[in-house]
CSV table of C-alpha atoms and ligand atoms in Angstrom, one decimal:
chain,number,residue,atom,x,y,z
A,893,MET,CA,-11.6,-54.7,7.4
A,894,LYS,CA,-9.8,-54.0,10.6
A,895,PHE,CA,-7.0,-52.1,8.7
A,896,THR,CA,-9.6,-50.1,6.8
A,897,LYS,CA,-11.6,-49.3,10.1
A,898,GLY,CA,-8.4,-48.0,11.6
A,899,LEU,CA,-7.9,-45.5,8.6
A,900,LEU,CA,-11.4,-44.2,9.0
A,901,GLN,CA,-11.3,-43.7,12.7
A,902,ARG,CA,-8.0,-41.9,12.4
A,903,ALA,CA,-8.4,-38.1,12.2
A,904,SER,CA,-7.3,-36.5,8.9
A,905,TRP,CA,-4.3,-34.7,10.5
A,906,ASP,CA,-2.8,-37.9,11.2
A,907,ILE,CA,-3.1,-39.0,7.8
A,908,LYS,CA,-0.5,-38.0,5.3
A,909,ASP,CA,-1.5,-36.0,2.4
A,910,ALA,CA,-2.7,-37.7,-0.7
A,911,GLU,CA,0.1,-36.2,-2.3
A,912,VAL,CA,2.6,-38.0,0.0
A,913,THR,CA,0.9,-41.3,-0.1
A,914,PRO,CA,1.6,-43.3,-3.1
A,915,GLU,CA,-1.0,-42.9,-5.6
A,916,ALA,CA,-2.0,-46.7,-5.7
A,917,VAL,CA,-2.6,-46.9,-2.1
A,918,PHE,CA,-4.3,-43.7,-2.1
A,919,ASN,CA,-6.9,-44.8,-4.7
A,920,ASP,CA,-7.3,-48.1,-3.0
A,921,ARG,CA,-8.4,-46.4,0.3
A,922,ARG,CA,-10.8,-44.3,-1.7
A,923,ARG,CA,-12.4,-47.4,-3.1
A,924,ILE,CA,-12.4,-49.2,0.4
A,925,VAL,CA,-14.1,-46.3,1.9
A,926,LYS,CA,-16.7,-46.5,-0.6
A,927,ALA,CA,-17.3,-50.1,-0.6
A,928,MET,CA,-17.9,-50.1,3.3
A,929,GLY,CA,-21.0,-48.1,3.0
A,930,LEU,CA,-22.5,-45.5,5.5
A,931,GLY,CA,-23.2,-48.1,8.2
A,932,ALA,CA,-19.5,-48.5,9.2
A,933,LEU,CA,-19.1,-44.9,9.8
A,934,GLY,CA,-21.0,-44.6,13.0
A,935,ALA,CA,-23.5,-41.8,13.8
A,936,SER,CA,-21.2,-39.2,14.8
A,937,ILE,CA,-18.4,-37.9,12.5
A,938,PRO,CA,-16.1,-35.5,14.5
A,939,GLY,CA,-14.7,-32.3,13.0
A,940,HIS,CA,-11.7,-32.1,10.7
A,941,VAL,CA,-12.9,-35.8,9.6
A,942,GLN,CA,-11.5,-38.7,7.8
A,943,ALA,CA,-10.3,-38.3,4.4
A,944,GLY,CA,-12.4,-39.5,1.5
A,945,ILE,CA,-15.9,-39.7,3.2
A,946,PHE,CA,-17.3,-37.5,0.6
A,947,ASP,CA,-16.8,-40.0,-2.1
A,948,LEU,CA,-19.6,-42.2,-0.4
A,949,PHE,CA,-22.1,-39.8,-2.0
A,950,GLY,CA,-20.9,-39.8,-5.6
A,951,GLU,CA,-18.3,-38.0,-7.4
A,952,ASN,CA,-18.5,-35.2,-9.5
A,953,LYS,CA,-15.7,-34.9,-11.6
A,954,THR,CA,-17.4,-34.3,-15.3
A,955,GLN,CA,-17.6,-30.6,-14.7
A,956,SER,CA,-15.5,-28.4,-17.0
A,957,PRO,CA,-12.8,-26.2,-15.0
A,958,PHE,CA,-13.9,-22.9,-13.5
A,959,ILE,CA,-12.8,-19.8,-15.5
A,960,THR,CA,-11.0,-17.4,-13.5
A,961,SER,CA,-9.7,-13.9,-15.0
A,962,SER,CA,-6.9,-11.5,-14.6
A,963,LEU,CA,-7.1,-8.6,-12.0
A,964,SER,CA,-5.4,-5.2,-11.9
A,965,PHE,CA,-3.5,-4.6,-8.8
A,966,THR,CA,-0.3,-3.3,-7.4
A,967,THR,CA,2.2,-5.3,-5.4
A,968,ASN,CA,2.4,-4.2,-1.7
A,969,GLN,CA,6.2,-4.6,-1.3
A,970,ALA,CA,5.6,-4.5,2.7
A,971,PHE,CA,4.2,-7.9,2.3
A,972,ALA,CA,6.3,-9.6,-0.6
A,973,GLY,CA,9.0,-11.2,1.4
A,974,GLN,CA,6.9,-14.0,3.3
A,975,GLY,CA,9.0,-16.9,2.1
A,976,ILE,CA,8.9,-18.9,-1.3
A,977,ALA,CA,5.4,-18.9,-2.6
A,978,THR,CA,3.8,-22.3,-2.6
A,979,PRO,CA,3.4,-23.6,-6.2
A,980,PHE,CA,-0.2,-22.6,-7.7
A,981,ASN,CA,-1.2,-26.2,-8.2
A,982,LYS,CA,-0.6,-27.2,-4.5
A,983,VAL,CA,-2.5,-23.9,-3.5
A,984,THR,CA,-5.4,-24.8,-5.7
A,985,SER,CA,-5.4,-28.7,-5.0
A,986,HIS,CA,-4.7,-29.0,-1.2
A,987,ASN,CA,-7.9,-27.3,0.3
A,988,ASN,CA,-10.0,-27.2,3.2
A,989,PHE,CA,-13.5,-26.3,2.2
A,990,TYR,CA,-15.8,-28.7,3.9
A,991,GLU,CA,-19.0,-27.3,1.9
A,992,PHE,CA,-17.3,-29.3,-1.0
A,993,GLY,CA,-16.1,-32.5,0.9
A,994,THR,CA,-13.8,-33.2,3.7
A,995,SER,CA,-10.7,-34.5,2.0
A,996,LYS,CA,-8.1,-32.1,0.4
A,997,GLN,CA,-8.6,-32.9,-2.9
A,998,ASP,CA,-12.5,-32.8,-2.9
A,999,PRO,CA,-12.7,-29.0,-3.1
A,1000,SER,CA,-10.7,-28.8,-6.3
A,1001,GLU,CA,-12.5,-31.7,-7.8
A,1002,ASN,CA,-16.1,-31.0,-6.6
A,1003,ALA,CA,-16.4,-27.1,-6.9
A,1004,GLN,CA,-15.4,-26.4,-10.7
A,1005,GLY,CA,-19.0,-25.7,-11.6
A,1006,PHE,CA,-19.5,-23.3,-8.7
A,1007,LYS,CA,-21.8,-20.4,-9.7
A,1008,ILE,CA,-20.4,-16.9,-8.5
A,1009,ASP,CA,-22.5,-14.6,-10.9
A,1010,PRO,CA,-24.8,-13.1,-9.6
A,1011,TRP,CA,-23.2,-12.8,-6.1
A,1012,LYS,CA,-24.4,-10.4,-3.2
A,1013,LEU,CA,-22.2,-9.3,-0.4
A,1014,VAL,CA,-24.0,-7.5,2.4
A,1015,ILE,CA,-22.4,-5.4,5.1
A,1016,GLU,CA,-24.8,-4.7,7.9
A,1017,GLY,CA,-25.4,-4.6,11.8
A,1018,GLU,CA,-23.9,-1.8,13.6
A,1019,VAL,CA,-22.9,0.3,10.6
A,1020,GLU,CA,-24.0,3.8,9.5
A,1021,GLN,CA,-25.2,2.5,6.1
A,1022,THR,CA,-25.8,-1.0,5.1
A,1023,LEU,CA,-24.0,-1.8,2.0
A,1024,THR,CA,-25.2,-4.4,-0.5
A,1025,LEU,CA,-22.5,-5.0,-3.0
A,1026,ASP,CA,-22.3,-7.3,-6.2
A,1027,LEU,CA,-19.1,-8.1,-7.8
A,1028,ASP,CA,-18.8,-5.1,-10.0
A,1029,ASP,CA,-19.6,-2.8,-7.3
A,1030,LEU,CA,-16.9,-4.3,-5.3
A,1031,THR,CA,-14.0,-4.2,-8.0
A,1032,LYS,CA,-15.3,-0.6,-8.7
A,1033,LEU,CA,-15.2,0.5,-5.1
A,1034,MET,CA,-12.0,-1.2,-4.0
A,1035,VAL,CA,-8.4,-0.6,-5.1
A,1036,LEU,CA,-6.6,-4.1,-5.3
A,1037,GLU,CA,-3.4,-4.9,-4.0
A,1038,GLU,CA,-1.2,-8.1,-3.9
A,1039,ARG,CA,-0.1,-9.2,-0.5
A,1040,THR,CA,1.8,-12.7,0.1
A,1041,TYR,CA,0.8,-14.0,3.4
A,1042,ARG,CA,1.6,-17.4,5.4
A,1043,LEU,CA,-1.4,-19.7,5.9
A,1044,ARG,CA,-1.1,-22.0,8.7
A,1045,CYS,CA,-4.0,-24.5,9.2
A,1046,VAL,CA,-4.6,-26.1,12.6
A,1047,GLU,CA,-3.8,-29.5,11.1
A,1048,ALA,CA,-0.2,-28.4,11.1
A,1049,TRP,CA,0.5,-27.8,7.4
A,1050,SER,CA,1.1,-24.5,5.9
A,1051,MET,CA,1.6,-22.5,2.7
A,1052,VAL,CA,2.7,-19.1,1.4
A,1053,ILE,CA,0.1,-17.6,-0.9
A,1054,PRO,CA,0.1,-14.6,-2.9
A,1055,TRP,CA,-3.4,-12.9,-2.6
A,1056,VAL,CA,-5.1,-10.1,-4.3
A,1057,GLY,CA,-7.6,-8.1,-2.3
A,1058,PHE,CA,-8.1,-5.1,0.0
A,1059,PRO,CA,-7.9,-4.7,3.6
A,1060,LEU,CA,-11.2,-5.5,5.4
A,1061,ALA,CA,-11.1,-2.0,7.4
A,1062,THR,CA,-11.3,-0.2,4.2
A,1063,LEU,CA,-14.7,-1.7,3.2
A,1064,LEU,CA,-15.8,-1.5,6.9
A,1065,LYS,CA,-15.0,2.1,6.9
A,1066,LYS,CA,-17.1,2.5,3.9
A,1067,ALA,CA,-20.2,1.2,5.6
A,1068,GLY,CA,-19.0,3.3,8.8
A,1069,VAL,CA,-18.5,1.2,12.1
A,1070,LYS,CA,-20.7,2.5,14.9
A,1071,SER,CA,-18.9,3.3,18.3
A,1072,ASN,CA,-20.6,0.4,20.1
A,1073,ALA,CA,-19.4,-2.3,17.7
A,1074,THR,CA,-17.3,-5.1,19.4
A,1075,HIS,CA,-17.0,-7.7,16.8
A,1076,VAL,CA,-17.5,-8.5,13.3
A,1077,ALA,CA,-19.4,-11.7,12.0
A,1078,PHE,CA,-18.7,-13.4,8.6
A,1079,GLU,CA,-21.1,-16.0,7.0
A,1080,THR,CA,-20.5,-18.2,3.8
A,1081,LEU,CA,-23.1,-18.9,1.3
A,1082,PHE,CA,-25.6,-21.4,2.2
A,1083,ASP,CA,-26.7,-23.2,-1.1
A,1084,PRO,CA,-27.0,-27.1,-0.7
A,1085,GLU,CA,-27.7,-27.7,-4.4
A,1086,GLN,CA,-24.4,-26.1,-5.1
A,1087,MET,CA,-22.6,-27.2,-2.2
A,1088,PRO,CA,-23.4,-30.9,-1.3
A,1089,GLY,CA,-21.5,-30.6,2.0
A,1090,GLN,CA,-24.3,-28.7,3.2
A,1091,LYS,CA,-26.9,-31.3,2.7
A,1092,SER,CA,-26.3,-33.3,5.9
A,1093,ARG,CA,-24.0,-33.1,8.8
A,1094,LEU,CA,-22.3,-36.3,7.7
A,1095,MET,CA,-21.5,-35.0,4.2
A,1096,GLY,CA,-20.2,-31.8,5.7
A,1097,GLY,CA,-18.0,-32.9,8.5
A,1098,GLY,CA,-20.3,-32.1,11.4
A,1099,ILE,CA,-20.4,-28.4,10.7
A,1100,HIS,CA,-23.9,-26.6,11.1
A,1101,TYR,CA,-24.1,-24.7,8.0
A,1102,PRO,CA,-23.7,-21.8,6.9
A,1103,TYR,CA,-20.1,-21.9,8.0
A,1104,VAL,CA,-19.6,-18.7,10.3
A,1105,GLU,CA,-16.6,-17.0,11.5
A,1106,GLY,CA,-15.8,-13.9,13.5
A,1107,LEU,CA,-13.2,-11.4,14.8
A,1108,THR,CA,-13.1,-8.7,17.4
A,1109,ILE,CA,-13.5,-5.1,16.0
A,1110,ASN,CA,-9.8,-4.4,16.5
A,1111,GLU,CA,-8.8,-7.6,15.0
A,1112,ALA,CA,-11.0,-6.8,12.1
A,1113,MET,CA,-9.7,-3.1,11.7
A,1114,ASN,CA,-6.1,-4.4,11.9
A,1115,ASP,CA,-4.4,-3.7,8.6
A,1116,LEU,CA,-3.4,-7.6,8.2
A,1117,SER,CA,-7.1,-8.7,8.0
A,1118,PHE,CA,-7.6,-8.9,4.4
A,1119,LEU,CA,-10.5,-9.8,2.0
A,1120,ALA,CA,-9.1,-11.8,-1.0
A,1121,VAL,CA,-10.8,-11.8,-4.3
A,1122,GLY,CA,-7.8,-13.4,-6.0
A,1123,LEU,CA,-4.7,-15.3,-5.9
A,1124,TYR,CA,-1.6,-15.6,-8.3
A,1125,GLY,CA,-2.8,-12.5,-10.0
A,1126,LYS,CA,-6.3,-13.8,-11.2
A,1127,THR,CA,-9.8,-14.1,-9.7
A,1128,LEU,CA,-10.1,-16.9,-6.9
A,1129,PRO,CA,-10.8,-20.3,-8.1
A,1130,PRO,CA,-13.9,-21.9,-6.3
A,1131,GLN,CA,-12.0,-24.2,-4.1
A,1132,ASN,CA,-10.1,-21.1,-2.6
A,1133,GLY,CA,-13.1,-19.4,-1.7
A,1134,ALA,CA,-14.4,-17.6,-4.7
A,1135,PRO,CA,-15.7,-14.8,-5.3
A,1136,ILE,CA,-14.4,-13.2,-2.1
A,1137,ARG,CA,-12.9,-14.8,1.3
A,1138,LEU,CA,-11.3,-13.7,4.3
A,1139,VAL,CA,-7.6,-14.0,5.0
A,1140,VAL,CA,-6.3,-13.7,8.7
A,1141,PRO,CA,-2.8,-14.6,8.4
A,1142,TRP,CA,-1.9,-14.6,12.3
A,1143,LYS,CA,-4.8,-17.3,13.0
A,1144,TYR,CA,-5.4,-20.7,12.3
A,1145,GLY,CA,-6.7,-21.3,8.7
A,1146,PHE,CA,-10.0,-22.0,9.7
A,1147,LYS,CA,-10.8,-18.3,10.6
A,1148,SER,CA,-10.2,-17.6,6.9
A,1149,ILE,CA,-13.8,-18.0,5.9
A,1150,LYS,CA,-14.5,-18.7,2.2
A,1151,SER,CA,-17.1,-17.6,-0.3
A,1152,ILE,CA,-18.7,-14.8,2.1
A,1153,VAL,CA,-22.2,-13.5,1.6
A,1154,ARG,CA,-22.6,-11.5,4.8
A,1155,ILE,CA,-20.5,-9.5,7.0
A,1156,ARG,CA,-22.4,-8.3,10.3
A,1157,VAL,CA,-20.9,-5.5,12.6
A,1158,MET,CA,-21.9,-6.6,16.1
A,1159,ASP,CA,-22.1,-5.6,19.8
A,1160,LYS,CA,-21.2,-9.0,21.0
A,1161,GLN,CA,-19.1,-12.0,20.1
A,1162,PRO,CA,-20.7,-14.3,17.2
A,1163,PRO,CA,-20.8,-17.9,17.2
A,1164,THR,CA,-18.1,-19.5,15.1
A,1165,SER,CA,-18.3,-22.8,13.3
A,1166,TRP,CA,-15.5,-24.8,14.7
A,1167,ASN,CA,-15.9,-23.5,18.0
A,1168,GLN,CA,-19.7,-24.6,18.1
A,1169,LEU,CA,-18.3,-28.1,17.0
A,1170,ALA,CA,-15.8,-28.5,19.4
A,1171,SER,CA,-15.2,-25.7,21.8
A,1172,HIS,CA,-12.2,-27.4,23.7
A,1173,GLU,CA,-10.4,-27.9,20.3
A,1174,TYR,CA,-11.1,-24.8,18.6
A,1175,GLY,CA,-11.3,-21.4,20.2
A,1176,PHE,CA,-12.8,-18.1,19.2
A,1177,TYR,CA,-9.2,-16.3,18.9
A,1178,ALA,CA,-7.4,-19.1,17.2
A,1179,ASN,CA,-4.2,-17.2,17.1
A,1180,VAL,CA,-1.1,-19.4,15.8
A,1181,ASN,CA,0.8,-20.3,19.0
A,1182,PRO,CA,3.4,-23.1,19.0
A,1183,ASP,CA,3.1,-23.2,23.0
A,1184,VAL,CA,-0.6,-24.2,23.2
A,1185,ASP,CA,-1.1,-27.6,21.6
A,1186,HIS,CA,-4.4,-28.9,20.3
A,1187,PRO,CA,-5.8,-31.5,22.7
A,1188,ARG,CA,-4.9,-34.2,20.0
A,1189,TRP,CA,-1.7,-32.9,18.3
A,1190,SER,CA,1.4,-30.6,18.8
A,1191,GLN,CA,1.4,-27.2,17.4
A,1192,ALA,CA,5.0,-26.5,17.7
A,1193,THR,CA,6.1,-27.3,14.0
A,1194,GLU,CA,4.3,-27.4,10.7
A,1195,ARG,CA,4.8,-29.0,7.2
A,1196,ARG,CA,5.1,-26.3,4.4
A,1197,ILE,CA,3.4,-27.8,1.5
A,1198,GLY,CA,5.3,-27.9,-1.7
A,1199,GLU,CA,8.8,-27.5,-0.1
A,1200,GLY,CA,11.0,-30.3,0.7
A,1201,GLY,CA,11.5,-33.5,-0.9
A,1202,LEU,CA,9.3,-35.7,-3.4
A,1203,PHE,CA,7.8,-37.6,-0.6
A,1204,SER,CA,7.6,-35.3,2.5
A,1205,ALA,CA,6.8,-31.5,2.9
A,1206,LYS,CA,9.6,-29.7,4.7
A,1207,ARG,CA,8.9,-29.5,8.5
A,1208,ILE,CA,9.6,-26.1,10.1
A,1209,ASN,CA,9.1,-24.3,13.5
A,1210,THR,CA,5.8,-22.8,13.9
A,1211,GLN,CA,6.1,-19.1,14.8
A,1212,MET,CA,4.1,-17.1,17.4
A,1213,PHE,CA,1.2,-15.3,15.7
A,1214,ASN,CA,2.4,-17.0,12.5
A,1215,GLY,CA,5.3,-14.6,12.6
A,1216,TYR,CA,3.1,-11.4,12.5
A,1217,GLY,CA,3.5,-10.6,16.3
A,1218,GLU,CA,4.9,-7.3,15.5
A,1219,GLN,CA,1.6,-6.2,13.9
A,1220,VAL,CA,-0.9,-8.0,16.2
A,1221,ALA,CA,0.8,-8.7,19.5
A,1222,ASP,CA,-0.7,-5.4,21.0
A,1223,LEU,CA,-4.2,-6.6,20.4
A,1224,TYR,CA,-3.9,-9.2,23.1
A,1225,GLN,CA,-2.2,-7.1,25.8
A,1226,GLY,CA,-3.5,-8.7,29.2
A,1227,LEU,CA,-5.1,-11.6,27.5
A,1228,ASP,CA,-4.1,-15.1,28.7
A,1229,LEU,CA,-3.5,-16.7,25.6
A,1230,LYS,CA,-3.5,-20.2,27.0
A,1231,SER,CA,-7.1,-20.0,28.2
A,1232,HIS,CA,-8.1,-17.8,25.3
A,1233,PHE,CA,-6.9,-20.1,22.5
B,2215,MTE,N1,-16.6,-21.7,4.3
B,2215,MTE,C1,-15.5,-22.3,4.6
B,2215,MTE,N2,-14.4,-21.6,4.9
B,2215,MTE,C2,-13.3,-22.3,5.1
B,2215,MTE,C3,-13.2,-23.6,5.3
B,2215,MTE,C4,-14.3,-24.4,5.1
B,2215,MTE,O1,-14.6,-25.6,5.3
B,2215,MTE,N3,-15.5,-23.8,4.7
B,2215,MTE,N4,-11.9,-24.3,5.9
B,2215,MTE,C5,-11.1,-23.5,6.5
B,2215,MTE,C6,-9.8,-24.1,6.7
B,2215,MTE,S1,-9.7,-25.1,7.8
B,2215,MTE,C7,-8.7,-23.8,6.0
B,2215,MTE,S2,-7.1,-24.4,6.6
B,2215,MTE,C8,-8.7,-22.6,5.0
B,2215,MTE,C9,-7.9,-23.2,3.7
B,2215,MTE,O2,-7.9,-22.3,2.8
B,2215,MTE,P1,-7.3,-22.8,1.3
B,2215,MTE,O3,-7.9,-24.0,1.1
B,2215,MTE,O4,-7.4,-21.5,0.3
B,2215,MTE,O5,-5.9,-22.9,1.6
B,2215,MTE,O6,-9.9,-22.3,4.7
B,2215,MTE,C10,-10.9,-22.1,5.8
B,2215,MTE,N5,-12.3,-21.3,5.3
B,2216,MO,MO1,-7.5,-25.5,8.6
């Protein structure tokens, strides 16, 4: 029991991924977690939680796979050479989407029945014109392009993903940003019936749902800030944030909020989910920075998922702004990046 308890209390970033854990050991851990029941978990579960907790609440693997469809787009060559794209099966099976469970394989296992039609995206707040768009409106309104970006999670793993979508700024300009705007807030769908992680704080890793995120207006208007509606040439699978999610490649992955229903232009800084949960660990800015360690682990290096040997992902040095300093460093002139982490 002692050994099991140790596993449970270790944060998920300390645990090697399911993919690097021999299958038998991994399944055994899941079984042990189930057998322990709720009591052993204690009252409070900190963020970026233990693998496998979701299994306590029943598994939902009988759904038929979510259907994606092809998209028309042009490849933006300026963002084509970002490294070797992470294999599709890794991109779609190693995910963080706590609404569907807190371990890496939970979203792909639990989200296949996710309903995205009808979907309504509202752009509101400090704008000339409130926009309410369904998916049809969005695809008619926006010209799609493919951009390959690096994604760096604060848990020190990374991927290279070919997204399809459009710059956030293009959409904001259609609504017309008012001159008093300072920030943009984003909100994920709240639907506990569909997203079991939203049913209780324990099931959802401690987060107060709906998941919310935010950017400064200058960050939002930067060309790199991207709204993705697809990856690998097809519409997004639910585990990656269908039907529309933010991608902010110079920031830690938790800024890249999934399954967005609301974008609100604001005149003050909005609250953000991980910052609300543990402000000393997750800042509002969350710019990738190898020199500012998370209180519990170093950010100097990262594991590139899908590269390297059979049993371990390749470890590489983490770059300032995830390598996008040329495009975004100007946004932070005069800001102390050690205290504004
Ligand atoms: N709504 C919502 N968005 C989310 C998350 C989440 O749990 N819920 N996880 C974030 C984190 S921590 C990361 S690393 C990325 C992962 O994106 P991916 O699974 O598509 O690689 O999504 C981010 N967006
Ligand atoms: Mo993350």
